[in-house]
Short mmCIF file of C-alpha atoms and ligand atoms in Angstrom, two decimals:
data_model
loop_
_atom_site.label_atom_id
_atom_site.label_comp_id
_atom_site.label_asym_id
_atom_site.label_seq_id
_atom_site.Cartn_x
_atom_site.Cartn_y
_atom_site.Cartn_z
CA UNK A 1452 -30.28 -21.84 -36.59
CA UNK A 1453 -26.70 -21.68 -37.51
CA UNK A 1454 -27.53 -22.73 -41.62
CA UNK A 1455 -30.14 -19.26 -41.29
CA UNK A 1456 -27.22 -16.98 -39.96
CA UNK A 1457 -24.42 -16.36 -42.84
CA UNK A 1458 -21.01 -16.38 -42.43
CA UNK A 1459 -18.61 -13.91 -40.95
CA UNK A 1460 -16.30 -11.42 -42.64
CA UNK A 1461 -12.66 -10.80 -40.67
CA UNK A 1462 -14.44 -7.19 -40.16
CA UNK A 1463 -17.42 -8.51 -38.66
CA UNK A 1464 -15.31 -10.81 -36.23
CA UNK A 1465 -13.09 -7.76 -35.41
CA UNK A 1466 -16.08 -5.66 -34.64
CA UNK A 1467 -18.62 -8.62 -33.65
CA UNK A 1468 -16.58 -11.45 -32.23
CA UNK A 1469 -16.84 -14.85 -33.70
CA UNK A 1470 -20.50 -15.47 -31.39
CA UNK A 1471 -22.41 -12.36 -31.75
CA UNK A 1472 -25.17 -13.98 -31.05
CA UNK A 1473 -24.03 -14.97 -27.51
CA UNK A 1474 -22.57 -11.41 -26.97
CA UNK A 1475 -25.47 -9.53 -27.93
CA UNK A 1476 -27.28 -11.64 -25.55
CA UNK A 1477 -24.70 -11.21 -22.47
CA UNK A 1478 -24.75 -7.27 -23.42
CA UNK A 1479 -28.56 -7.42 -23.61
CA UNK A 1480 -28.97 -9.30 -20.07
CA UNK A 1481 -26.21 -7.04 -18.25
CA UNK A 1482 -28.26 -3.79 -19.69
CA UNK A 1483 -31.51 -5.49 -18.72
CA UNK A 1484 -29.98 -5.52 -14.98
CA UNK A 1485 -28.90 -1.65 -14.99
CA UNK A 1486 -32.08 -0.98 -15.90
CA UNK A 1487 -33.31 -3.41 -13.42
CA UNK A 1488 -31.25 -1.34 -10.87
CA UNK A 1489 -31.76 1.94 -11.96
CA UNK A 1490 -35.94 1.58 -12.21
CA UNK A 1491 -35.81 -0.26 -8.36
CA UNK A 1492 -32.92 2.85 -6.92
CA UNK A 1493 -35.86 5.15 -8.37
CA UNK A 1494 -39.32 3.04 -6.72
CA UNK A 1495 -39.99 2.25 -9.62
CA UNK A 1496 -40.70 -1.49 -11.44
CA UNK A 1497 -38.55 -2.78 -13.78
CA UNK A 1498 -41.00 -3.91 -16.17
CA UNK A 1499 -42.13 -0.64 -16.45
CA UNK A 1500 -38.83 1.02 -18.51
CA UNK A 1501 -38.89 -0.58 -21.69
CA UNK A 1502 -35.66 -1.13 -23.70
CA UNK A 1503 -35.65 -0.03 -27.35
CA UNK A 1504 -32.09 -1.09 -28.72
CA UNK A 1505 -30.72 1.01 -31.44
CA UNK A 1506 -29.41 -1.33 -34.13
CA UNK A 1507 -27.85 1.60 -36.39
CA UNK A 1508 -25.01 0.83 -38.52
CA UNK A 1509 -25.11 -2.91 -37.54
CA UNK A 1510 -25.41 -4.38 -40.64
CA UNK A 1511 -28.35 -6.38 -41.80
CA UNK A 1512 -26.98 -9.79 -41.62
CA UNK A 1513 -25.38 -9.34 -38.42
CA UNK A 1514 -28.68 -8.20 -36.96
CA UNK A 1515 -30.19 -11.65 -37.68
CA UNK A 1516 -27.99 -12.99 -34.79
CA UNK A 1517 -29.16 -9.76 -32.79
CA UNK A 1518 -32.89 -11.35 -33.39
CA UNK A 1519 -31.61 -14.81 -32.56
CA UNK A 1520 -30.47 -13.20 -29.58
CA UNK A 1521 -34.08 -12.27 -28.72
CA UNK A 1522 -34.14 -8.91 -29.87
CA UNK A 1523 -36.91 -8.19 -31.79
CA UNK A 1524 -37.51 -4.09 -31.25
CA UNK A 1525 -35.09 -2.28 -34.02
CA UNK A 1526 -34.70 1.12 -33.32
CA UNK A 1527 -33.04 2.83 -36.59
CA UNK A 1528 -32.33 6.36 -36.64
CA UNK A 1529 -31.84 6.95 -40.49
CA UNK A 1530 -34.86 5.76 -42.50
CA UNK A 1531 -32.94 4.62 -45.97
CA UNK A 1532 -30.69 2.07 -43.62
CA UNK A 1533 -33.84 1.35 -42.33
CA UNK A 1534 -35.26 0.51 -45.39
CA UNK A 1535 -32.24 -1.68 -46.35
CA UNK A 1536 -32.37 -3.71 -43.55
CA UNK A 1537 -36.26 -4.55 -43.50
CA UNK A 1538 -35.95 -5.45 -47.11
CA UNK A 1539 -32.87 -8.22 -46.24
CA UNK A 1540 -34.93 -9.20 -43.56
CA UNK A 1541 -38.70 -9.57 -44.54
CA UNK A 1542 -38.74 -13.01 -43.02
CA UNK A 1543 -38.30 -11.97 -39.14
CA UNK A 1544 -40.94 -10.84 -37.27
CA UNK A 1545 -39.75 -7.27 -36.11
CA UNK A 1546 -40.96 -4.32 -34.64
CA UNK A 1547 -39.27 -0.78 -36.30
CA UNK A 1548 -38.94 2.12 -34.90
CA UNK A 1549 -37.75 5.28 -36.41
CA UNK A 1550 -36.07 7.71 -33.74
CA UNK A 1551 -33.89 9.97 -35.43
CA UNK A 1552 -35.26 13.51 -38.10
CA UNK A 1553 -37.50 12.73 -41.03
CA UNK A 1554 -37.65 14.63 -44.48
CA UNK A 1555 -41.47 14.89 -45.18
CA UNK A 1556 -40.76 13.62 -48.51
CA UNK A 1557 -39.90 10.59 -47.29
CA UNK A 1558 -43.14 10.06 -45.18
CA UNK A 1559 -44.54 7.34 -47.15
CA UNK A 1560 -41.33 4.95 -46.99
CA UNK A 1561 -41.81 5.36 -42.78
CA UNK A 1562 -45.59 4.54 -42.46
CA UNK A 1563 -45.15 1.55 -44.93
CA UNK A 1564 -43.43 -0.62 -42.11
CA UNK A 1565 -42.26 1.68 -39.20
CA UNK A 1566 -44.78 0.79 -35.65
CA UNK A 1567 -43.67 3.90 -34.12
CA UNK A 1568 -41.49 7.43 -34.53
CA UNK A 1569 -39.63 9.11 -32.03
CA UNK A 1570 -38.67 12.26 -33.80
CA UNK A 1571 -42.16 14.37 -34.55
CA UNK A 1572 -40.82 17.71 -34.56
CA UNK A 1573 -43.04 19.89 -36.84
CA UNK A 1574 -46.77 20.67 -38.39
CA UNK A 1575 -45.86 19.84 -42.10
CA UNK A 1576 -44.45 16.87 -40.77
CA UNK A 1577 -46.96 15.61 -38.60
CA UNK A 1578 -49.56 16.67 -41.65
CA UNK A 1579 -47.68 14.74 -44.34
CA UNK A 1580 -47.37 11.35 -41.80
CA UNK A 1581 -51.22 12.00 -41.55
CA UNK A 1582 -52.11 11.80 -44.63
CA UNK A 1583 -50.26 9.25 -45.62
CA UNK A 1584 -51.70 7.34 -42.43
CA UNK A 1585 -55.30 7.90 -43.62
CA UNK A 1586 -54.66 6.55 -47.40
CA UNK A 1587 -53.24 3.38 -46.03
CA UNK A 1588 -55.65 3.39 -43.45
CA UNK A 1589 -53.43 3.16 -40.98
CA UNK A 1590 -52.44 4.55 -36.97
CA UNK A 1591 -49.34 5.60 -35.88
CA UNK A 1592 -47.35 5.97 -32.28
CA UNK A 1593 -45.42 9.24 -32.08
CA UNK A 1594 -43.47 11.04 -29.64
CA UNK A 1595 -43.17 14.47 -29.87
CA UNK A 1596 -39.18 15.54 -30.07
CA UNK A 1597 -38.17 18.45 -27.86
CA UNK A 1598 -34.35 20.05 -27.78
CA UNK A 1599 -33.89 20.25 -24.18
CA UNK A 1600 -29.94 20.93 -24.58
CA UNK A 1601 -30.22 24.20 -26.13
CA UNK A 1602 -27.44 22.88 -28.38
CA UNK A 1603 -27.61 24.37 -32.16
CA UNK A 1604 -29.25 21.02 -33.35
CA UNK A 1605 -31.91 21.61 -36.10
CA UNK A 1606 -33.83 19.00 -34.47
CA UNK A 1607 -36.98 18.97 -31.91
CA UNK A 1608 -39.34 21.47 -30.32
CA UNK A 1609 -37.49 24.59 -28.45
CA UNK A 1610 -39.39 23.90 -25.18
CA UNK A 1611 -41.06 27.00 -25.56
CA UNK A 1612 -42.73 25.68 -28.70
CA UNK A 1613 -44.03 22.24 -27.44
CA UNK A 1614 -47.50 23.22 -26.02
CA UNK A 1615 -48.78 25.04 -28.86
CA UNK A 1616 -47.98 22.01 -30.97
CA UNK A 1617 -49.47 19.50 -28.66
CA UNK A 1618 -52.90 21.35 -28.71
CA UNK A 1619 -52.22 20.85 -32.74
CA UNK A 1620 -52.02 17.18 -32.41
CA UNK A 1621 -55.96 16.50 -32.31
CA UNK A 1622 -56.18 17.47 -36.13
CA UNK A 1623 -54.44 14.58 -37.03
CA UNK A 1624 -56.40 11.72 -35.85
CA UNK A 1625 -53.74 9.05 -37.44
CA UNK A 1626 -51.34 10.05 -34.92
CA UNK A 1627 -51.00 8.54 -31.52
CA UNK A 1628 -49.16 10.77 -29.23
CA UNK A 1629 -47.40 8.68 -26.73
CA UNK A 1630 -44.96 11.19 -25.16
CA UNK A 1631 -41.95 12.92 -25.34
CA UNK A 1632 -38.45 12.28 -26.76
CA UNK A 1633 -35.22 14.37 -26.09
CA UNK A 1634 -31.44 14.00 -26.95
CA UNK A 1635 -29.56 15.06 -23.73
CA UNK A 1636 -26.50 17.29 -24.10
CA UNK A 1637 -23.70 15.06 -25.12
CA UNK A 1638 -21.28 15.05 -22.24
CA UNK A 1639 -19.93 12.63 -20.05
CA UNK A 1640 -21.01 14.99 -16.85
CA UNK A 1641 -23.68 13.33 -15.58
CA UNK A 1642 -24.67 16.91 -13.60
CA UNK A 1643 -25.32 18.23 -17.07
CA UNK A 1644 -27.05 15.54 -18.64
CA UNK A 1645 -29.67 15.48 -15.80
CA UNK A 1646 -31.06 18.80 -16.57
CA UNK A 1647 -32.41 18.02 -19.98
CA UNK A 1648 -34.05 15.28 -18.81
CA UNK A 1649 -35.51 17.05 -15.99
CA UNK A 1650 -36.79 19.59 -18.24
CA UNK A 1651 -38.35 16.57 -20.93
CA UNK A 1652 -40.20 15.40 -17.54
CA UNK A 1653 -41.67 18.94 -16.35
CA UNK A 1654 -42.84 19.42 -20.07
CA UNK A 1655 -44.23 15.83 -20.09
CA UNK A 1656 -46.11 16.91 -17.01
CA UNK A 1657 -47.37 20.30 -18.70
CA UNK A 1658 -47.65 18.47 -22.01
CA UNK A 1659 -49.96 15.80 -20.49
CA UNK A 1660 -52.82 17.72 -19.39
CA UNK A 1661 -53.45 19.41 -22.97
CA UNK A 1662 -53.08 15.98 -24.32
CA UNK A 1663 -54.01 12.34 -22.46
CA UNK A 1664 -51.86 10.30 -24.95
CA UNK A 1665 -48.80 12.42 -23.74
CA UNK A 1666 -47.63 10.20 -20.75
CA UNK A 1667 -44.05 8.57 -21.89
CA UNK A 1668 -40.36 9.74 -21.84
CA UNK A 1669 -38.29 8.22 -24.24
CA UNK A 1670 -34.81 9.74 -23.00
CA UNK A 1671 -31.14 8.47 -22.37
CA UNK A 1672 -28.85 6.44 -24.28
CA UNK A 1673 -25.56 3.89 -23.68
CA UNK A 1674 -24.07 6.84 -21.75
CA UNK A 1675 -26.96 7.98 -19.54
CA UNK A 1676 -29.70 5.51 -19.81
CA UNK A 1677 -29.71 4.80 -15.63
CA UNK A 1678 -29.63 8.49 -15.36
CA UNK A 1679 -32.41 9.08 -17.63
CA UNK A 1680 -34.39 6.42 -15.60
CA UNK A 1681 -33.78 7.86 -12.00
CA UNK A 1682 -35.12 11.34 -13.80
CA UNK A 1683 -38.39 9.35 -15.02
CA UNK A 1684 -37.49 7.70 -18.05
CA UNK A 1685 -40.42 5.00 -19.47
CA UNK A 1686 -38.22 4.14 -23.08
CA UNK A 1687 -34.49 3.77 -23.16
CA UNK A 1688 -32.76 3.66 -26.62
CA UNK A 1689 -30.06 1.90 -26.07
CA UNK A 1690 -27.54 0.63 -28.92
CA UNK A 1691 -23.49 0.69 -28.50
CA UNK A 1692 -23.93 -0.79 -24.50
CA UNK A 1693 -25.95 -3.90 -26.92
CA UNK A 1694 -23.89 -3.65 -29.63
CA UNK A 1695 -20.00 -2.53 -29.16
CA UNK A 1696 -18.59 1.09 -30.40
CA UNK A 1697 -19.84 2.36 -33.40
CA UNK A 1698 -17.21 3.47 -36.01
CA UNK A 1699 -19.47 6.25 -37.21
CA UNK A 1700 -19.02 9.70 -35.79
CA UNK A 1701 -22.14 10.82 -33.86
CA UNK A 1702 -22.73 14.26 -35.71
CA UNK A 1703 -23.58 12.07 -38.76
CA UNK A 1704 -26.64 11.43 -37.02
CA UNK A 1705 -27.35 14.55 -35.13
CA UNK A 1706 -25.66 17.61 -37.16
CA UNK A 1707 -25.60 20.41 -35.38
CA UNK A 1708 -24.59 18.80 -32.48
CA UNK A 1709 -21.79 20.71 -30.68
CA UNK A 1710 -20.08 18.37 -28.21
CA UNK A 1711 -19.90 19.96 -24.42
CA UNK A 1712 -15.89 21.62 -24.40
CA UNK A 1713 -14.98 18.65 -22.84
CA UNK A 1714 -16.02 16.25 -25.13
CA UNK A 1715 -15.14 14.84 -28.07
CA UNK A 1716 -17.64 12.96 -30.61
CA UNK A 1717 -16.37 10.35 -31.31
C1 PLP B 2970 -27.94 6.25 -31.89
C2 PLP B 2970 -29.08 6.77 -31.11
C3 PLP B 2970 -29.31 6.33 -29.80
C4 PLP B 2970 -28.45 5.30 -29.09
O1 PLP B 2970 -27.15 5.75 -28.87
P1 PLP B 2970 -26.07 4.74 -28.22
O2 PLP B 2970 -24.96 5.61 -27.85
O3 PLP B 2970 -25.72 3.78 -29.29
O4 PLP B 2970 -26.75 4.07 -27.09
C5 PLP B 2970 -30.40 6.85 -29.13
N1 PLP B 2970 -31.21 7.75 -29.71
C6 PLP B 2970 -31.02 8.19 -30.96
C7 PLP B 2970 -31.96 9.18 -31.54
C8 PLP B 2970 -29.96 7.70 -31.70
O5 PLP B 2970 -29.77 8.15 -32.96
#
């Protein structure tokens, strides 16, 4: 294994350590067991919150000791890094999955590789992944985004909006609709993180009799995932609690975000 995995920069030790393997692999198994704890606290089964870790800005040859770790779901929010990475590494079996906004002219670089998407948040959007879908003859699992923080983000459904849209769906048959998919407000205040995924499950619950396929939450991250679980949470995306700090600033990823007064994005 160690002759497939390529040598490590100082600034991948300093981030990585010298094993990564064996840390992502400790990180994954002590997440694995707050979810564990979090599912059982709630009566529900472990097996039934699935873990999609977020490998963003972990670079491509790092990530091959993330799959040697037993990782094989990549969760990649922008779809150029995405790109990157599934070109250097073609020769592992992975599953990727696109959770963060997508330009519709970039449609046909998603449905080329990408299992699922996380971030459906408009008609023109969910018309141009269609189409593409049909000429490659090809089905794909979406989750409808909704902005449950009220926050100024450009991204996902105002709540009031998600209904009408989900009665949309049915005209494009490529689609599977698997649920719902929210960004709670980004504080460390648990008490007002909750609400947003309270309102994500009430919506679900609306959502899911205009729609069958409509029966997942994909909500919380490193900060909140065993919050987002006690409120109902099926998909966790989970990446810095895998993969150490990040030295991006989060509002690269979500602009428009506007951290709670307390908070700093760091
Ligand atoms: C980065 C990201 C996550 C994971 O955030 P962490 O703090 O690394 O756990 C979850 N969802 C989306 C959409 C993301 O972009």
């Amino acid at each position: 294994m160690d002759q497939l995995l390529s040598s490590l920069s100082p600034e991948d030790i300093a981030r990585f350590g010298e094993t990564p393997a064996i840390r992502f692999a400790e990180n994954l198994q002590l997440v694995q067991q707050r979810i564990a704890a979090a599912a059982l606290r709630s009566g529900r089964k472990p097996e039934d919150v699935r873990l999609l870790p977020v490998t963003k800005t972990v670079p491509a040859h790092i990530l091959r000791y993330a799959f040697a770790a037993g990782i094989t779901d990549f969760g990649e929010n922008k779809l150029q890094e995405a790109r990157d990475k599934r070109e250097k590494l073609d020769d592992l079996a992975i599953n990727w999955s696109i959770i963060g906004h997508l330009q519709t002219n970039k449609v046909k670089y998603l449905t080329r590789f990408a299992t699922e998407f996380h971030a459906l948040d408009s008609i023109r959007l969910a018309e141009e992944l269609n189409r593409r879908l049909e000429n490659e003859n090809k089905d794909l699992d979406v989750f409808v985004q909704v902005n449950t923080s009220g926050e100024e983000s450009k991204y996902g459904l105002h709540p009031d909006d998600l209904l009408p849209f989900i009665e949309r769906l049915p005209d494009y048959p490529r689609l599977r609709p698997r649920g719902l998919m929210t960004l709670a407000l980004f504080s460390s205040d648990l008490d007002k993180v909750r609400p947003c995924f309270r309102l994500l499950r009430s919506l679900r619950d609306q959502a899911a009799q205009r729609h069958s396929g409509i029966t997942k939450l994909s909500m919380g991250m490193s900060g909140d995932f065993e919050a987002a679980i006690e409120e109902g949470a099926d998909i966790v995306r989970v990446g810095q609690a895998i993969f150490g700090a990040r030295p991006t600033a989060d509002v690269y990823y979500w602009p428009g975000l506007i951290p709670a007064p307390d908070e700093k994005t760091a």
